[in-house]
Amino acid sequence: MAQRRPTMHDVARAAGVSPATVSRVVNNERYIRDETRAAVERAIAELGFERNAAARALRPGQSSDTVALVIEDAVNPFWSAVTDGAEQVARSHQHMLVVASTRQSYDRERDLLRDLVLRRRVDGVLVVPTAHTQRDLHTELSRWAPMVFLDRTPAGVPADAVVLDNQGGARKAVQSLLEQGHRRIAYVGGDPSVTTGRSRLAGYKQALKRAGLPYDPALVRLNAHTVDDARTAATGLLGLADAFFADNNRMCVGVLHAVRGSRAGVAAFDDIEFADLLPHPITLVTYDAAAFGAHAAELLFARMTGADTPPRRSVHHTTLVTRGG
């Protein structure tokens, strides 16, 4: 005999609340205590309650014709290009793309996803997850709407993901600096708990190891989140390092401010605007950000139209270029 699907009443009993409270949590209504919401969401996850079925019952046969893209920084040119690629795909499927930014905040990511999926009922979501573990949230919300991850892959969440070859790209950039004769190469980066940062740092270490050079923590500055942070970090290393690797475009801008007037070499992950105007050559790890966003969007629409293949992780390769000089 087929197992009976759990109902809202089953969830209410497991969470020790009323069915009305479960309904309010499902619909992401306000003025619910955090502990009550957590208890209901935990019961939903444990019982496998299909909240998307409840949504279809509320809106039979309807679609919002909207998909969402949740990024970390709306100002960064990289995410602008990703958005452009995703939007073109959405329009080709007669959907509108709405964009929101987490600003790297765990709480903001949680609130945005709940609002987009549970209240606004978007048909699918492209997500750049924050560094904090949101496994329960991501897993549960994917019951309502398909979800595809960009740039990072959260552990334990069975969903498609599109990522860059972060370790390989960083390794090639540092190797380029080594080939130029640099030996004291500093690393300036962001949050090492984010999978992109962790992979790029691993690529940096790998390049040093292949060259027979030791990893020196004194040359590494992490948890820089702004251009000013990166400039301060790099300035403090000018007497120790003869070259710098910046792990993203914002870090690179800060490093360039710090090394101005010196002969220090610079390499970075991500392209940067106006790099061709720099007076000295800079090595950059580049890729087609618009194609990156478009690929993720195509995976999302495939899921929205019924694709039931196992989750896949797509890796976009990178290219090393020299600009400026």
XYZ file of C-alpha atoms in Angstrom:
325
model
C 0.000 0.000 0.000
C 1.321 3.426 -0.917
C 2.333 5.572 2.017
C -0.117 8.368 2.813
C 1.170 11.852 2.098
C 1.483 14.016 5.210
C -1.120 16.717 5.617
C -1.112 20.138 7.235
C -2.804 18.565 10.277
C 0.070 16.070 10.566
C 2.538 18.943 10.518
C 0.511 20.788 13.169
C 0.545 17.754 15.479
C 4.295 17.222 15.037
C 5.065 20.885 15.709
C 2.615 21.226 18.598
C 0.686 24.072 16.957
C -2.653 24.570 15.275
C -3.259 23.954 11.542
C -3.935 27.680 11.227
C -0.436 28.411 12.485
C 1.023 25.948 9.980
C -0.909 27.745 7.245
C 0.472 31.099 8.379
C 4.040 29.746 8.270
C 3.470 28.145 4.866
C 2.245 31.472 3.523
C 5.154 33.317 5.161
C 2.918 35.631 7.136
C 4.356 38.048 9.658
C 4.100 38.181 13.433
C 5.029 34.554 14.038
C 7.588 33.863 16.738
C 10.925 32.589 15.434
C 10.772 29.463 17.582
C 7.268 28.658 16.318
C 8.297 29.136 12.711
C 11.374 26.954 13.261
C 9.280 24.183 14.842
C 6.833 24.165 11.927
C 9.602 24.205 9.303
C 11.377 21.386 11.113
C 8.187 19.305 11.122
C 7.627 20.039 7.430
C 11.149 18.837 6.606
C 10.928 15.724 8.813
C 7.533 14.656 7.465
C 8.274 15.533 3.846
C 5.179 17.714 3.586
C 4.826 18.956 -0.004
C 4.145 22.649 0.405
C 4.211 23.169 -3.355
C 1.125 20.959 -3.573
C -0.603 23.300 -1.149
C 0.404 26.240 -3.331
C -1.062 24.609 -6.431
C -4.288 24.007 -4.535
C -4.452 27.686 -3.684
C -3.751 28.731 -7.284
C -4.839 25.862 -9.544
C -3.299 25.987 -13.006
C -1.737 29.393 -12.441
C 1.824 30.591 -12.894
C 3.402 33.837 -11.797
C 5.392 33.950 -15.063
C 8.217 35.218 -12.886
C 11.568 33.808 -11.850
C 13.966 35.308 -9.326
C 17.711 35.823 -9.213
C 19.176 36.339 -5.745
C 22.735 37.650 -5.939
C 25.144 38.996 -3.328
C 26.064 42.429 -4.695
C 24.006 44.381 -7.224
C 26.809 46.922 -7.721
C 29.470 44.427 -8.825
C 29.816 44.393 -12.667
C 30.185 40.603 -12.593
C 26.653 40.161 -11.257
C 25.313 42.714 -13.737
C 26.597 40.538 -16.582
C 25.211 37.372 -14.975
C 21.833 39.089 -14.614
C 21.853 40.105 -18.268
C 22.408 36.517 -19.402
C 19.721 35.136 -17.100
C 17.229 37.807 -18.141
C 17.625 37.029 -21.832
C 16.782 33.386 -21.170
C 13.812 34.328 -18.965
C 12.402 36.586 -21.681
C 12.763 33.830 -24.261
C 10.531 31.722 -21.998
C 8.000 34.575 -21.574
C 8.979 35.117 -17.954
C 10.022 38.211 -16.062
C 13.220 38.108 -14.012
C 13.220 39.866 -10.643
C 16.567 40.490 -8.950
C 17.363 40.861 -5.258
C 20.620 41.213 -3.338
C 21.595 39.504 -0.084
C 24.499 41.889 0.542
C 26.212 38.763 1.907
C 23.766 38.645 4.826
C 22.446 35.318 6.099
C 19.280 36.909 7.509
C 18.623 38.837 4.308
C 19.007 35.698 2.195
C 16.542 33.814 4.387
C 13.977 36.624 4.314
C 14.308 37.209 0.569
C 13.898 33.558 -0.323
C 10.894 33.122 1.937
C 9.269 36.214 0.472
C 9.960 35.312 -3.159
C 8.972 31.662 -2.901
C 6.245 31.596 -0.272
C 4.535 34.964 -0.685
C 5.262 36.135 -4.219
C 5.163 32.563 -5.571
C 7.860 32.875 -8.221
C 8.049 29.862 -10.533
C 11.759 29.249 -9.931
C 14.809 30.741 -8.232
C 18.453 31.240 -9.151
C 20.431 31.648 -5.917
C 23.939 32.736 -4.976
C 24.034 31.331 -1.420
C 25.744 33.194 1.410
C 28.592 31.679 3.387
C 26.295 30.486 6.180
C 24.698 27.061 5.996
C 21.097 27.343 4.822
C 20.621 23.672 3.992
C 17.242 23.250 5.683
C 15.912 26.468 4.161
C 17.141 25.698 0.636
C 15.933 22.104 0.768
C 12.501 23.083 2.034
C 11.923 26.002 -0.344
C 12.902 23.828 -3.297
C 9.729 21.849 -2.555
C 7.793 24.957 -3.592
C 9.816 26.035 -6.603
C 12.815 24.665 -8.514
C 16.123 26.140 -7.409
C 19.484 26.399 -9.182
C 22.625 27.629 -7.440
C 25.196 29.929 -9.005
C 28.865 30.381 -8.161
C 28.637 28.271 -4.996
C 27.297 24.859 -4.087
C 25.771 24.534 -0.611
C 26.509 21.189 1.007
C 23.703 18.682 1.306
C 21.189 20.376 -1.013
C 20.103 18.222 -3.996
C 19.871 20.880 -6.705
C 21.588 21.925 -9.912
C 24.559 24.282 -9.641
C 26.661 26.281 -12.089
C 30.128 27.186 -10.859
C 33.460 28.442 -12.189
C 36.740 26.526 -12.195
C 37.862 28.541 -9.195
C 40.817 26.447 -8.121
C 42.163 25.952 -11.633
C 41.779 29.616 -12.549
C 43.560 30.832 -9.413
C 46.352 28.297 -9.891
C 46.993 29.477 -13.462
C 47.030 33.137 -12.409
C 49.598 32.527 -9.660
C 51.665 30.367 -12.018
C 51.738 33.332 -14.400
C 53.189 35.536 -11.659
C 55.783 32.865 -10.890
C 56.755 32.673 -14.552
C 57.329 36.443 -14.457
C 59.959 35.856 -11.776
C 57.963 36.748 -8.668
C 58.543 34.614 -5.582
C 56.900 36.477 -2.683
C 53.308 36.423 -3.885
C 50.676 37.751 -1.497
C 47.036 36.691 -1.459
C 44.245 39.208 -0.765
C 40.776 37.691 -0.521
C 37.348 37.669 1.055
C 35.545 35.140 3.227
C 37.473 31.810 3.256
C 34.359 29.942 4.384
C 32.684 30.665 1.025
C 33.360 27.834 -1.419
C 34.665 30.198 -4.107
C 37.183 31.791 -1.743
C 38.221 28.438 -0.333
C 38.803 27.012 -3.813
C 40.766 30.040 -5.018
C 42.994 29.934 -1.954
C 43.567 26.234 -2.654
C 44.616 27.115 -6.216
C 47.083 29.692 -4.861
C 48.603 27.114 -2.525
C 48.742 24.524 -5.290
C 50.689 26.845 -7.598
C 53.238 27.570 -4.875
C 53.643 23.882 -4.088
C 54.203 22.999 -7.745
C 56.918 25.677 -7.877
C 58.608 24.260 -4.780
C 57.750 27.300 -2.674
C 56.348 27.153 0.871
C 52.961 28.569 1.797
C 53.580 31.601 4.017
C 50.534 32.709 6.075
C 52.248 36.073 6.629
C 51.565 36.867 2.962
C 47.850 36.069 3.163
C 45.103 38.526 4.052
C 41.520 37.226 4.227
C 38.067 38.568 5.139
C 38.444 41.706 3.047
C 34.957 42.649 1.827
C 35.389 46.058 0.225
C 37.816 47.886 -2.038
C 39.070 49.842 0.980
C 39.610 46.612 2.943
C 41.711 45.229 0.104
C 43.710 48.425 -0.260
C 44.516 48.440 3.456
C 45.500 44.763 3.389
C 47.743 45.154 0.350
C 49.359 48.328 1.652
C 50.418 46.440 4.772
C 52.137 43.816 2.603
C 54.100 46.104 0.288
C 57.331 45.562 2.172
C 56.928 41.782 2.211
C 55.519 40.854 -1.200
C 56.779 41.383 -4.743
C 53.426 40.445 -6.316
C 49.764 40.110 -5.397
C 46.922 37.767 -6.293
C 43.442 39.227 -5.628
C 40.655 36.676 -5.420
C 37.953 38.812 -7.093
C 37.490 42.041 -9.028
C 36.714 44.238 -6.001
C 39.823 42.965 -4.225
C 41.811 43.697 -7.369
C 40.747 47.337 -7.443
C 41.902 47.743 -3.847
C 45.232 46.072 -4.593
C 45.781 48.327 -7.614
C 45.278 51.384 -5.427
C 47.868 50.038 -2.976
C 50.585 49.147 -5.513
C 50.285 52.321 -7.576
C 53.785 53.669 -8.161
C 55.478 50.374 -7.260
C 56.745 47.582 -9.508
C 54.743 44.843 -7.811
C 53.095 42.323 -10.103
C 49.315 41.846 -9.946
C 46.998 39.025 -10.972
C 43.324 38.618 -10.117
C 40.254 36.460 -10.527
C 37.532 38.209 -12.616
C 37.892 40.811 -15.304
C 37.843 44.472 -14.314
C 36.574 47.506 -16.180
C 39.167 49.712 -17.917
C 41.969 47.195 -17.260
C 43.325 47.896 -20.739
C 44.055 51.472 -19.633
C 46.429 50.416 -16.836
C 50.054 51.540 -17.307
C 51.464 48.119 -16.328
C 50.345 44.629 -17.411
C 47.930 42.734 -15.176
C 46.990 39.038 -15.431
C 43.271 38.292 -15.125
C 41.191 35.130 -14.899
C 38.248 35.769 -17.229
C 35.116 33.995 -18.453
C 31.806 34.852 -20.102
C 29.672 35.987 -17.161
C 26.557 36.458 -19.321
C 26.851 32.890 -20.634
C 27.326 31.757 -17.031
C 24.008 33.338 -16.036
C 22.251 32.092 -19.169
C 23.349 28.503 -18.552
C 22.002 28.588 -14.996
C 18.699 30.011 -16.234
C 18.352 27.288 -18.881
C 18.847 24.631 -16.200
C 16.164 26.312 -14.102
C 13.612 26.386 -16.924
C 14.357 22.742 -17.696
C 13.430 21.887 -14.102
C 10.347 24.077 -14.274
C 9.129 22.176 -17.318
C 9.526 18.754 -15.729
C 13.137 17.603 -16.121
C 13.682 14.895 -13.491
C 17.306 13.947 -14.104
C 19.688 13.792 -11.114
C 21.049 17.175 -9.985
C 24.063 18.270 -12.002
C 27.028 20.502 -11.231
C 28.264 22.378 -14.293
C 31.775 23.857 -14.233
C 32.581 26.801 -16.499
C 36.193 26.941 -17.564
C 38.233 30.122 -17.311
C 40.750 31.881 -19.539
C 43.913 33.728 -18.557
C 44.441 37.104 -20.255
C 46.893 39.967 -19.912
C 45.556 43.513 -19.994
C 47.144 46.924 -19.711
C 50.739 47.950 -20.241
